[in-house]
Amino acid sequence: MCIAIPGKVIASDGTTAQVDFKGNTVDVNVGLVDPRPGQYVLVHAGCAIEVMEQDKAQELIDLFAELEDLS
Amino acid sequence: MEIKEVIKYLKAYDGPEIKLMEVCGTHTASIFKNGIRSLISPKIQLISGPGCPVCVTPTAYIDKCIEYAMKPEHVLLTFGDMMKVPGTEGSLSDMKGKGAKTELMYSPFEALEKAKAHPDITYVIAAVGFETTAPAYALMMEQTKCEEIRNIRLVTALKTIIPALTWICENQTDIDGFICPGHVSVIIGSEPYEALAETYKKPFVVAGFEAEHILAVIYDLVRQIEKKQAQVKNLYPNAVHQGGNQKALDVMSRYFEAGPAMWRGLGTIDASGLYLKDESYDGGSRGLDADMELPAGCRCSDVIVGNINPDECPAFKNKCTPLSPFGPCMVSAEGACGIWYRNQ
């Protein structure tokens, strides 16, 4: 139920944003975040709950860099 | 550290048995989808906790929703997961054939347009969810009040995760570490887990939903447990901040207050529910505690607290299937039994 999907912001008027999900554009409430066009937001139940800070590939590189090394 | 080293380490782990609990249905689903259990030692057990708000909703709540759906000039708006949860006389889906007026919603904001278009109908929202969903209801309430819409009511079964984790730490002492829910943590942040880690001397690590996220978190938890550490870590920093989403927390506290809530399988937990402060918009959410006895043989209450895995329940795949669910954990797409059924 707590699933949230990332989508790319196309435009935003501060209240509602048009967010692209793999080619489908959906109106999303942006009352909890302040995204700029081009940024990715996590969307749950029609509401953007956070702006994603970086792309997924870089995130995973950083994540494993943070793990304690065994050596 | 590279992912292949993480997998090699987790697969070869041969220390004392470790039990890790994930408390998010989306994590449970991702663990299956990515075959995580096949990548780690059988000595590392992954247990599903009470991570599905639908599964912990008591019968009295479903009955209240059905009551509204059957009432003249009322329409119940709900997420699809709730339709098959059994109430005393049947589910919302069963009652549709008897005249219940229910409409599925994708977002609570849909209620606003419906209520404005049909002022003679009262739209009652089945507001179920954890902290991930609660801010959307709060924003919807803000707009409802701002636009002076009077024909919307909420029946809330909103729950908060920290009191439930506290209950588990108090009552399920054999859990060694926790995979913290990613999207709940987007809202509440990683900070609220600090007191739990300190009090119960167990590690809590926030996880994202990709296979790599989950493997990294399992690795970190195992290493912490081996070294007898009990730290809170955020391994989903792309979306989760230590203090959470302050705007979301603010709007939630403007419209909701904490109160006792009934969790199926756990009982009533103090301050674990969220209720509207303005009762004029509330559809009678408080005190919906009555829960019918689970059918004979159903062990949902043991599944929810991690006492057994779904396939250890005698009804699993036998009498209890997604098409004919016995208990609530088989009903919801995020219920542990439903996830095990679809993925085994």
CSV table of C-alpha atoms in Angstrom, one decimal:
chain,number,residue,atom,x,y,z
A,1,MET,CA,0.0,0.0,0.0
A,2,CYS,CA,2.9,2.3,0.7
A,3,ILE,CA,4.2,1.9,-2.9
A,4,ALA,CA,5.5,5.1,-4.4
A,5,ILE,CA,6.6,5.5,-8.0
A,6,PRO,CA,9.2,7.9,-9.4
A,7,GLY,CA,8.1,10.2,-12.2
A,8,LYS,CA,9.7,13.1,-14.1
A,9,VAL,CA,8.2,16.6,-13.5
A,10,ILE,CA,7.3,18.3,-16.8
A,11,ALA,CA,5.8,21.4,-15.4
A,12,SER,CA,4.5,22.7,-12.1
A,13,ASP,CA,2.4,25.6,-10.9
A,14,GLY,CA,3.3,25.1,-7.3
A,15,THR,CA,0.1,23.3,-6.5
A,16,THR,CA,-0.2,20.7,-9.2
A,17,ALA,CA,2.6,19.2,-11.4
A,18,GLN,CA,2.4,17.3,-14.7
A,19,VAL,CA,4.5,14.3,-14.1
A,20,ASP,CA,5.6,11.8,-16.7
A,21,PHE,CA,5.5,8.1,-15.9
A,22,LYS,CA,7.1,6.2,-18.8
A,23,GLY,CA,5.1,8.2,-21.3
A,24,ASN,CA,1.9,8.7,-19.3
A,25,THR,CA,1.4,12.2,-18.0
A,26,VAL,CA,-0.5,12.5,-14.7
A,27,ASP,CA,-1.5,15.5,-12.6
A,28,VAL,CA,0.1,15.2,-9.2
A,29,ASN,CA,-0.4,17.3,-6.0
A,30,VAL,CA,2.9,19.0,-5.0
A,31,GLY,CA,1.8,20.4,-1.7
A,32,LEU,CA,4.5,18.5,0.1
A,33,VAL,CA,7.5,19.3,-2.1
A,34,ASP,CA,8.8,22.0,-4.4
A,35,PRO,CA,10.1,20.3,-7.5
A,36,ARG,CA,11.5,21.9,-10.6
A,37,PRO,CA,10.8,20.7,-14.1
A,38,GLY,CA,13.2,17.9,-15.0
A,39,GLN,CA,13.5,16.6,-11.5
A,40,TYR,CA,12.2,13.2,-10.4
A,41,VAL,CA,9.5,13.0,-7.7
A,42,LEU,CA,8.3,10.0,-5.7
A,43,VAL,CA,4.5,9.8,-6.1
A,44,HIS,CA,2.1,8.1,-3.8
A,45,ALA,CA,-1.7,8.3,-3.9
A,46,GLY,CA,-1.6,11.2,-6.3
A,47,CYS,CA,0.7,13.2,-4.1
A,48,ALA,CA,4.5,13.8,-4.6
A,49,ILE,CA,6.1,12.9,-1.3
A,50,GLU,CA,9.7,13.7,-2.1
A,51,VAL,CA,12.1,14.9,-4.7
A,52,MET,CA,14.7,12.3,-5.7
A,53,GLU,CA,18.1,13.7,-5.2
A,54,GLN,CA,20.1,11.8,-7.9
A,55,ASP,CA,19.7,9.2,-10.6
A,56,LYS,CA,19.3,5.6,-9.6
A,57,ALA,CA,22.7,4.4,-11.0
A,58,GLN,CA,24.7,7.0,-9.1
A,59,GLU,CA,22.6,6.3,-5.9
A,60,LEU,CA,23.5,2.6,-6.0
A,61,ILE,CA,27.2,3.4,-6.6
A,62,ASP,CA,27.2,5.7,-3.6
A,63,LEU,CA,25.3,3.1,-1.5
A,64,PHE,CA,27.9,0.4,-1.9
A,65,ALA,CA,30.7,2.8,-1.4
A,66,GLU,CA,29.2,3.5,2.0
A,67,LEU,CA,29.1,-0.2,3.1
A,68,GLU,CA,31.8,-1.4,5.4
A,69,ASP,CA,34.6,-3.2,3.6
A,70,LEU,CA,35.5,-6.7,4.8
A,71,SER,CA,39.2,-6.3,4.2
B,1,MET,CA,32.5,-2.8,-1.6
B,2,GLU,CA,30.9,-4.4,-4.6
B,3,ILE,CA,27.6,-6.2,-4.8
B,4,LYS,CA,29.2,-9.5,-5.7
B,5,GLU,CA,31.2,-9.3,-2.5
B,6,VAL,CA,28.1,-8.5,-0.5
B,7,ILE,CA,26.3,-11.5,-2.0
B,8,LYS,CA,29.3,-13.8,-1.4
B,9,TYR,CA,29.5,-12.8,2.2
B,10,LEU,CA,25.7,-13.2,2.8
B,11,LYS,CA,25.6,-16.6,1.0
B,12,ALA,CA,28.6,-17.9,3.0
B,13,TYR,CA,27.4,-16.6,6.4
B,14,ASP,CA,27.6,-19.4,8.9
B,15,GLY,CA,27.4,-17.7,12.3
B,16,PRO,CA,24.5,-17.8,14.8
B,17,GLU,CA,21.0,-17.7,13.2
B,18,ILE,CA,19.8,-14.2,12.5
B,19,LYS,CA,16.2,-13.0,12.2
B,20,LEU,CA,15.6,-9.8,10.4
B,21,MET,CA,12.1,-8.3,10.1
B,22,GLU,CA,10.9,-6.1,7.2
B,23,VAL,CA,7.8,-4.1,8.1
B,24,CYS,CA,6.8,-3.0,4.6
B,25,GLY,CA,4.7,-5.1,2.2
B,26,THR,CA,6.6,-3.5,-0.7
B,27,HIS,CA,9.9,-4.8,0.7
B,28,THR,CA,8.3,-8.3,1.1
B,29,ALA,CA,7.3,-8.2,-2.5
B,30,SER,CA,10.7,-7.0,-3.7
B,31,ILE,CA,12.5,-9.7,-1.7
B,32,PHE,CA,10.4,-12.3,-3.6
B,33,LYS,CA,10.6,-10.6,-7.0
B,34,ASN,CA,14.4,-10.4,-6.8
B,35,GLY,CA,14.9,-13.9,-5.3
B,36,ILE,CA,16.8,-12.4,-2.3
B,37,ARG,CA,16.4,-15.5,-0.1
B,38,SER,CA,18.2,-17.5,-2.7
B,39,LEU,CA,21.2,-15.1,-2.5
B,40,ILE,CA,21.7,-15.3,1.3
B,41,SER,CA,22.5,-18.0,3.8
B,42,PRO,CA,19.5,-20.0,5.3
B,43,LYS,CA,20.9,-18.9,8.6
B,44,ILE,CA,19.6,-15.3,7.8
B,45,GLN,CA,15.9,-15.4,8.1
B,46,LEU,CA,13.7,-12.7,6.6
B,47,ILE,CA,10.4,-12.3,8.4
B,48,SER,CA,7.4,-10.2,7.3
B,49,GLY,CA,6.1,-7.9,10.0
B,50,PRO,CA,2.8,-5.9,10.1
B,51,GLY,CA,3.6,-4.0,7.0
B,52,CYS,CA,0.3,-3.9,5.3
B,53,PRO,CA,-2.3,-1.4,6.7
B,54,VAL,CA,-5.2,-3.3,5.1
B,55,CYS,CA,-4.2,-6.5,6.8
B,56,VAL,CA,-4.3,-5.0,10.3
B,57,THR,CA,-7.7,-3.3,9.8
B,58,PRO,CA,-10.3,-4.8,12.2
B,59,THR,CA,-13.7,-6.1,11.2
B,60,ALA,CA,-15.6,-3.2,12.8
B,61,TYR,CA,-13.9,-0.8,10.4
B,62,ILE,CA,-15.0,-2.8,7.3
B,63,ASP,CA,-18.5,-3.0,8.8
B,64,LYS,CA,-18.6,0.8,9.3
B,65,CYS,CA,-17.5,1.3,5.6
B,66,ILE,CA,-20.2,-1.1,4.4
B,67,GLU,CA,-22.8,0.8,6.6
B,68,TYR,CA,-21.9,4.0,4.7
B,69,ALA,CA,-21.9,2.3,1.3
B,70,MET,CA,-25.4,1.0,2.0
B,71,LYS,CA,-26.7,4.4,3.3
B,72,PRO,CA,-28.9,6.4,0.9
B,73,GLU,CA,-27.2,9.4,-0.7
B,74,HIS,CA,-23.7,8.2,0.4
B,75,VAL,CA,-20.9,6.8,-1.7
B,76,LEU,CA,-17.8,5.1,-0.2
B,77,LEU,CA,-14.5,5.9,-1.9
B,78,THR,CA,-11.8,3.3,-1.3
B,79,PHE,CA,-8.5,2.0,-2.6
B,80,GLY,CA,-8.9,-1.4,-4.4
B,81,ASP,CA,-7.1,-3.4,-1.7
B,82,MET,CA,-10.0,-2.9,0.8
B,83,MET,CA,-12.7,-4.4,-1.4
B,84,LYS,CA,-12.2,-8.0,-0.5
B,85,VAL,CA,-11.4,-7.7,3.2
B,86,PRO,CA,-14.1,-9.6,5.0
B,87,GLY,CA,-16.5,-7.8,7.3
B,88,THR,CA,-19.1,-9.5,9.6
B,89,GLU,CA,-21.6,-9.9,6.8
B,90,GLY,CA,-19.2,-10.0,3.9
B,91,SER,CA,-16.7,-7.7,2.1
B,92,LEU,CA,-17.4,-4.4,0.3
B,93,SER,CA,-17.1,-6.4,-2.9
B,94,ASP,CA,-19.8,-8.9,-1.7
B,95,MET,CA,-22.1,-6.1,-0.7
B,96,LYS,CA,-21.9,-4.3,-4.1
B,97,GLY,CA,-24.4,-6.9,-5.3
B,98,LYS,CA,-26.7,-5.9,-2.5
B,99,GLY,CA,-26.7,-2.2,-3.3
B,100,ALA,CA,-23.5,-0.9,-1.7
B,101,LYS,CA,-22.2,2.2,-3.5
B,102,THR,CA,-18.5,2.0,-3.7
B,103,GLU,CA,-16.1,3.7,-6.1
B,104,LEU,CA,-12.4,2.9,-6.4
B,105,MET,CA,-10.0,5.9,-6.0
B,106,TYR,CA,-6.4,6.3,-7.1
B,107,SER,CA,-6.0,9.3,-5.0
B,108,PRO,CA,-8.0,10.9,-2.2
B,109,PHE,CA,-8.0,14.2,-4.1
B,110,GLU,CA,-10.5,12.7,-6.5
B,111,ALA,CA,-13.1,13.2,-3.7
B,112,LEU,CA,-12.9,16.9,-4.1
B,113,GLU,CA,-14.2,17.0,-7.7
B,114,LYS,CA,-16.8,14.4,-7.0
B,115,ALA,CA,-18.1,16.2,-4.0
B,116,LYS,CA,-18.4,19.5,-5.9
B,117,ALA,CA,-20.1,17.9,-8.8
B,118,HIS,CA,-22.7,16.1,-6.6
B,119,PRO,CA,-23.4,18.3,-3.5
B,120,ASP,CA,-26.4,16.1,-2.6
B,121,ILE,CA,-24.2,13.0,-2.1
B,122,THR,CA,-21.9,12.6,0.9
B,123,TYR,CA,-18.6,11.0,-0.2
B,124,VAL,CA,-17.1,8.9,2.6
B,125,ILE,CA,-13.4,8.1,2.2
B,126,ALA,CA,-12.0,4.9,3.6
B,127,ALA,CA,-8.8,6.5,4.8
B,128,VAL,CA,-6.5,3.5,5.4
B,129,GLY,CA,-2.7,3.7,5.4
B,130,PHE,CA,0.5,4.5,7.2
B,131,GLU,CA,2.4,7.7,7.4
B,132,THR,CA,3.1,7.5,3.6
B,133,THR,CA,-0.5,8.1,2.9
B,134,ALA,CA,-1.6,10.2,5.8
B,135,PRO,CA,-0.2,13.5,4.4
B,136,ALA,CA,-2.3,13.1,1.2
B,137,TYR,CA,-5.4,12.8,3.3
B,138,ALA,CA,-4.3,15.9,5.3
B,139,LEU,CA,-3.7,17.9,2.1
B,140,MET,CA,-7.1,16.8,0.8
B,141,MET,CA,-8.7,17.9,4.1
B,142,GLU,CA,-6.9,21.3,3.8
B,143,GLN,CA,-8.4,21.8,0.4
B,144,THR,CA,-11.9,20.6,1.5
B,145,LYS,CA,-11.9,23.2,4.3
B,146,CYS,CA,-10.4,25.9,2.1
B,147,GLU,CA,-13.1,25.4,-0.6
B,148,GLU,CA,-15.8,24.9,2.1
B,149,ILE,CA,-16.9,21.6,0.8
B,150,ARG,CA,-19.2,20.0,3.4
B,151,ASN,CA,-20.2,16.7,1.8
B,152,ILE,CA,-16.9,14.8,2.5
B,153,ARG,CA,-16.3,12.5,5.5
B,154,LEU,CA,-13.3,10.4,6.4
B,155,VAL,CA,-13.5,7.1,8.2
B,156,THR,CA,-9.9,6.7,9.3
B,157,ALA,CA,-7.8,3.6,9.9
B,158,LEU,CA,-4.5,5.5,9.7
B,159,LYS,CA,-1.7,4.0,11.6
B,160,THR,CA,1.8,5.0,12.6
B,161,ILE,CA,4.8,2.6,12.5
B,162,ILE,CA,6.9,3.5,15.5
B,163,PRO,CA,4.3,2.3,18.1
B,164,ALA,CA,3.9,-1.0,16.2
B,165,LEU,CA,7.7,-1.4,16.1
B,166,THR,CA,7.8,-0.7,19.8
B,167,TRP,CA,5.2,-3.4,20.4
B,168,ILE,CA,7.2,-5.9,18.4
B,169,CYS,CA,10.4,-5.0,20.2
B,170,GLU,CA,8.6,-5.6,23.5
B,171,ASN,CA,6.8,-8.8,22.5
B,172,GLN,CA,8.9,-10.5,19.8
B,173,THR,CA,12.3,-10.4,21.4
B,174,ASP,CA,13.9,-12.9,19.0
B,175,ILE,CA,14.1,-10.4,16.1
B,176,ASP,CA,17.7,-9.3,15.8
B,177,GLY,CA,17.3,-6.3,13.4
B,178,PHE,CA,14.9,-4.3,11.4
B,179,ILE,CA,14.6,-3.4,7.7
B,180,CYS,CA,12.9,0.0,8.1
B,181,PRO,CA,10.1,0.9,5.6
B,182,GLY,CA,11.4,3.2,2.8
B,183,HIS,CA,8.4,5.3,2.0
B,184,VAL,CA,7.1,5.6,5.5
B,185,SER,CA,10.6,6.9,6.3
B,186,VAL,CA,10.4,9.4,3.5
B,187,ILE,CA,7.8,11.1,5.7
B,188,ILE,CA,9.0,10.5,9.2
B,189,GLY,CA,12.7,10.4,8.5
B,190,SER,CA,15.3,8.0,10.1
B,191,GLU,CA,15.5,9.9,13.4
B,192,PRO,CA,12.4,8.3,15.1
B,193,TYR,CA,14.2,4.9,15.0
B,194,GLU,CA,17.0,6.2,17.2
B,195,ALA,CA,15.1,5.8,20.5
B,196,LEU,CA,14.1,2.2,19.5
B,197,ALA,CA,17.7,1.3,18.6
B,198,GLU,CA,19.0,2.7,21.9
B,199,THR,CA,16.2,1.2,24.1
B,200,TYR,CA,16.2,-2.3,22.6
B,201,LYS,CA,19.8,-2.5,21.5
B,202,LYS,CA,18.9,-3.5,17.9
B,203,PRO,CA,20.0,-2.1,14.6
B,204,PHE,CA,17.4,-0.3,12.4
B,205,VAL,CA,18.4,0.4,8.7
B,206,VAL,CA,16.2,2.2,6.2
B,207,ALA,CA,16.0,0.5,2.8
B,208,GLY,CA,14.9,1.4,-0.7
B,209,PHE,CA,13.2,-1.1,-2.9
B,210,GLU,CA,15.7,-2.3,-5.5
B,211,ALA,CA,17.4,-5.6,-5.0
B,212,GLU,CA,20.7,-3.8,-4.4
B,213,HIS,CA,19.1,-1.6,-1.7
B,214,ILE,CA,17.8,-4.7,0.2
B,215,LEU,CA,21.0,-6.7,-0.1
B,216,ALA,CA,23.0,-3.7,1.1
B,217,VAL,CA,20.7,-3.3,4.1
B,218,ILE,CA,20.8,-7.0,5.0
B,219,TYR,CA,24.6,-6.9,4.8
B,220,ASP,CA,24.8,-3.9,7.0
B,221,LEU,CA,22.4,-5.4,9.6
B,222,VAL,CA,24.3,-8.7,9.7
B,223,ARG,CA,27.6,-6.9,10.2
B,224,GLN,CA,26.1,-4.8,12.9
B,225,ILE,CA,24.6,-7.8,14.7
B,226,GLU,CA,28.0,-9.7,14.4
B,227,LYS,CA,29.7,-6.7,16.0
B,228,LYS,CA,26.9,-6.2,18.6
B,229,GLN,CA,26.1,-2.8,17.3
B,230,ALA,CA,22.7,-1.2,17.4
B,231,GLN,CA,22.9,1.8,15.0
B,232,VAL,CA,20.3,3.5,12.9
B,233,LYS,CA,21.4,3.9,9.3
B,234,ASN,CA,19.7,5.4,6.3
B,235,LEU,CA,20.7,3.4,3.2
B,236,TYR,CA,18.0,5.1,1.1
B,237,PRO,CA,19.4,8.7,1.1
B,238,ASN,CA,18.1,9.4,-2.3
B,239,ALA,CA,14.6,9.8,-0.9
B,240,VAL,CA,14.9,9.7,2.9
B,241,HIS,CA,16.3,12.4,5.1
B,242,GLN,CA,17.0,12.2,8.8
B,243,GLY,CA,14.2,14.6,9.7
B,244,GLY,CA,11.7,13.3,7.1
B,245,ASN,CA,9.5,15.6,5.0
B,246,GLN,CA,8.8,18.5,7.3
B,247,LYS,CA,5.9,19.9,5.2
B,248,ALA,CA,4.2,16.5,5.4
B,249,LEU,CA,4.7,16.2,9.1
B,250,ASP,CA,3.3,19.8,9.6
B,251,VAL,CA,0.2,19.2,7.5
B,252,MET,CA,-0.4,15.9,9.3
B,253,SER,CA,-0.2,17.5,12.7
B,254,ARG,CA,-2.6,20.3,11.6
B,255,TYR,CA,-5.3,17.8,10.8
B,256,PHE,CA,-4.7,14.6,12.7
B,257,GLU,CA,-4.0,13.7,16.3
B,258,ALA,CA,-2.8,10.4,17.8
B,259,GLY,CA,-5.1,8.0,19.5
B,260,PRO,CA,-5.3,4.3,20.4
B,261,ALA,CA,-5.8,2.0,17.4
B,262,MET,CA,-6.6,-1.7,17.0
B,263,TRP,CA,-4.1,-3.8,15.0
B,264,ARG,CA,-5.4,-7.2,13.9
B,265,GLY,CA,-3.0,-9.7,15.5
B,266,LEU,CA,-1.4,-7.2,17.8
B,267,GLY,CA,-4.4,-5.8,19.7
B,268,THR,CA,-4.9,-2.1,20.6
B,269,ILE,CA,-1.8,0.0,20.7
B,270,ASP,CA,-1.7,3.4,22.4
B,271,ALA,CA,-1.1,6.4,20.2
B,272,SER,CA,-0.7,4.3,17.1
B,273,GLY,CA,-3.7,5.7,15.2
B,274,LEU,CA,-4.3,9.0,13.5
B,275,TYR,CA,-7.7,10.7,13.9
B,276,LEU,CA,-9.1,13.9,12.5
B,277,LYS,CA,-8.9,16.8,15.0
B,278,ASP,CA,-12.1,18.3,13.4
B,279,GLU,CA,-14.7,15.7,14.2
B,280,SER,CA,-17.3,17.4,12.0
B,281,TYR,CA,-15.5,15.7,9.0
B,282,ASP,CA,-15.1,12.4,10.8
B,283,GLY,CA,-17.4,9.5,10.0
B,284,GLY,CA,-17.1,7.8,13.4
B,285,SER,CA,-13.6,6.4,13.2
B,286,ARG,CA,-12.8,6.2,16.9
B,287,GLY,CA,-13.4,3.0,18.9
B,288,LEU,CA,-13.8,0.7,15.8
B,289,ASP,CA,-12.0,-2.0,17.8
B,290,ALA,CA,-14.2,-5.1,17.5
B,291,ASP,CA,-12.7,-7.8,15.4
B,292,MET,CA,-14.3,-11.0,14.5
B,293,GLU,CA,-12.5,-14.2,15.3
B,294,LEU,CA,-10.4,-15.4,12.4
B,295,PRO,CA,-11.7,-18.5,10.7
B,296,ALA,CA,-10.6,-21.8,12.3
B,297,GLY,CA,-7.1,-22.7,11.0
B,298,CYS,CA,-6.3,-19.1,9.9
B,299,ARG,CA,-3.0,-18.0,11.4
B,300,CYS,CA,-2.9,-14.4,10.1
B,301,SER,CA,-2.2,-13.1,13.6
B,302,ASP,CA,0.9,-15.2,13.8
B,303,VAL,CA,2.0,-14.2,10.3
B,304,ILE,CA,1.7,-10.5,11.1
B,305,VAL,CA,4.1,-10.7,14.0
B,306,GLY,CA,6.5,-13.0,12.3
B,307,ASN,CA,5.9,-16.1,14.4
B,308,ILE,CA,5.4,-18.2,11.3
B,309,ASN,CA,5.9,-17.8,7.6
B,310,PRO,CA,2.8,-17.9,5.5
B,311,ASP,CA,3.5,-21.3,4.1
B,312,GLU,CA,3.5,-22.7,7.7
B,313,CYS,CA,-0.2,-21.9,8.1
B,314,PRO,CA,-2.3,-25.0,7.5
B,315,ALA,CA,-4.9,-23.0,5.4
B,316,PHE,CA,-2.3,-21.5,3.1
B,317,LYS,CA,-2.8,-22.5,-0.6
B,318,ASN,CA,-5.3,-25.1,0.8
B,319,LYS,CA,-8.5,-23.4,1.9
B,320,CYS,CA,-7.0,-19.9,1.7
B,321,THR,CA,-6.2,-18.4,-1.8
B,322,PRO,CA,-6.3,-14.8,-3.2
B,323,LEU,CA,-9.6,-15.7,-5.0
B,324,SER,CA,-11.1,-17.1,-1.8
B,325,PRO,CA,-9.2,-15.5,1.1
B,326,PHE,CA,-9.6,-16.9,4.6
B,327,GLY,CA,-7.7,-14.2,6.4
B,328,PRO,CA,-6.7,-10.6,5.7
B,329,CYS,CA,-3.0,-11.3,4.9
B,330,MET,CA,-4.2,-13.2,1.7
B,331,VAL,CA,-6.5,-10.3,0.6
B,332,SER,CA,-4.3,-7.4,0.0
B,333,ALA,CA,-1.7,-7.2,-2.7
B,334,GLU,CA,0.8,-6.2,0.0
B,335,GLY,CA,-0.3,-8.9,2.5
B,336,ALA,CA,2.5,-11.4,3.3
B,337,CYS,CA,0.3,-14.4,2.5
B,338,GLY,CA,-0.8,-13.0,-0.9
B,339,ILE,CA,2.8,-12.1,-1.8
B,340,TRP,CA,4.0,-15.6,-0.9
B,341,TYR,CA,1.1,-17.2,-2.8
B,342,ARG,CA,1.8,-15.3,-6.0
B,343,ASN,CA,5.6,-15.8,-5.9
B,344,GLN,CA,6.2,-19.3,-4.6
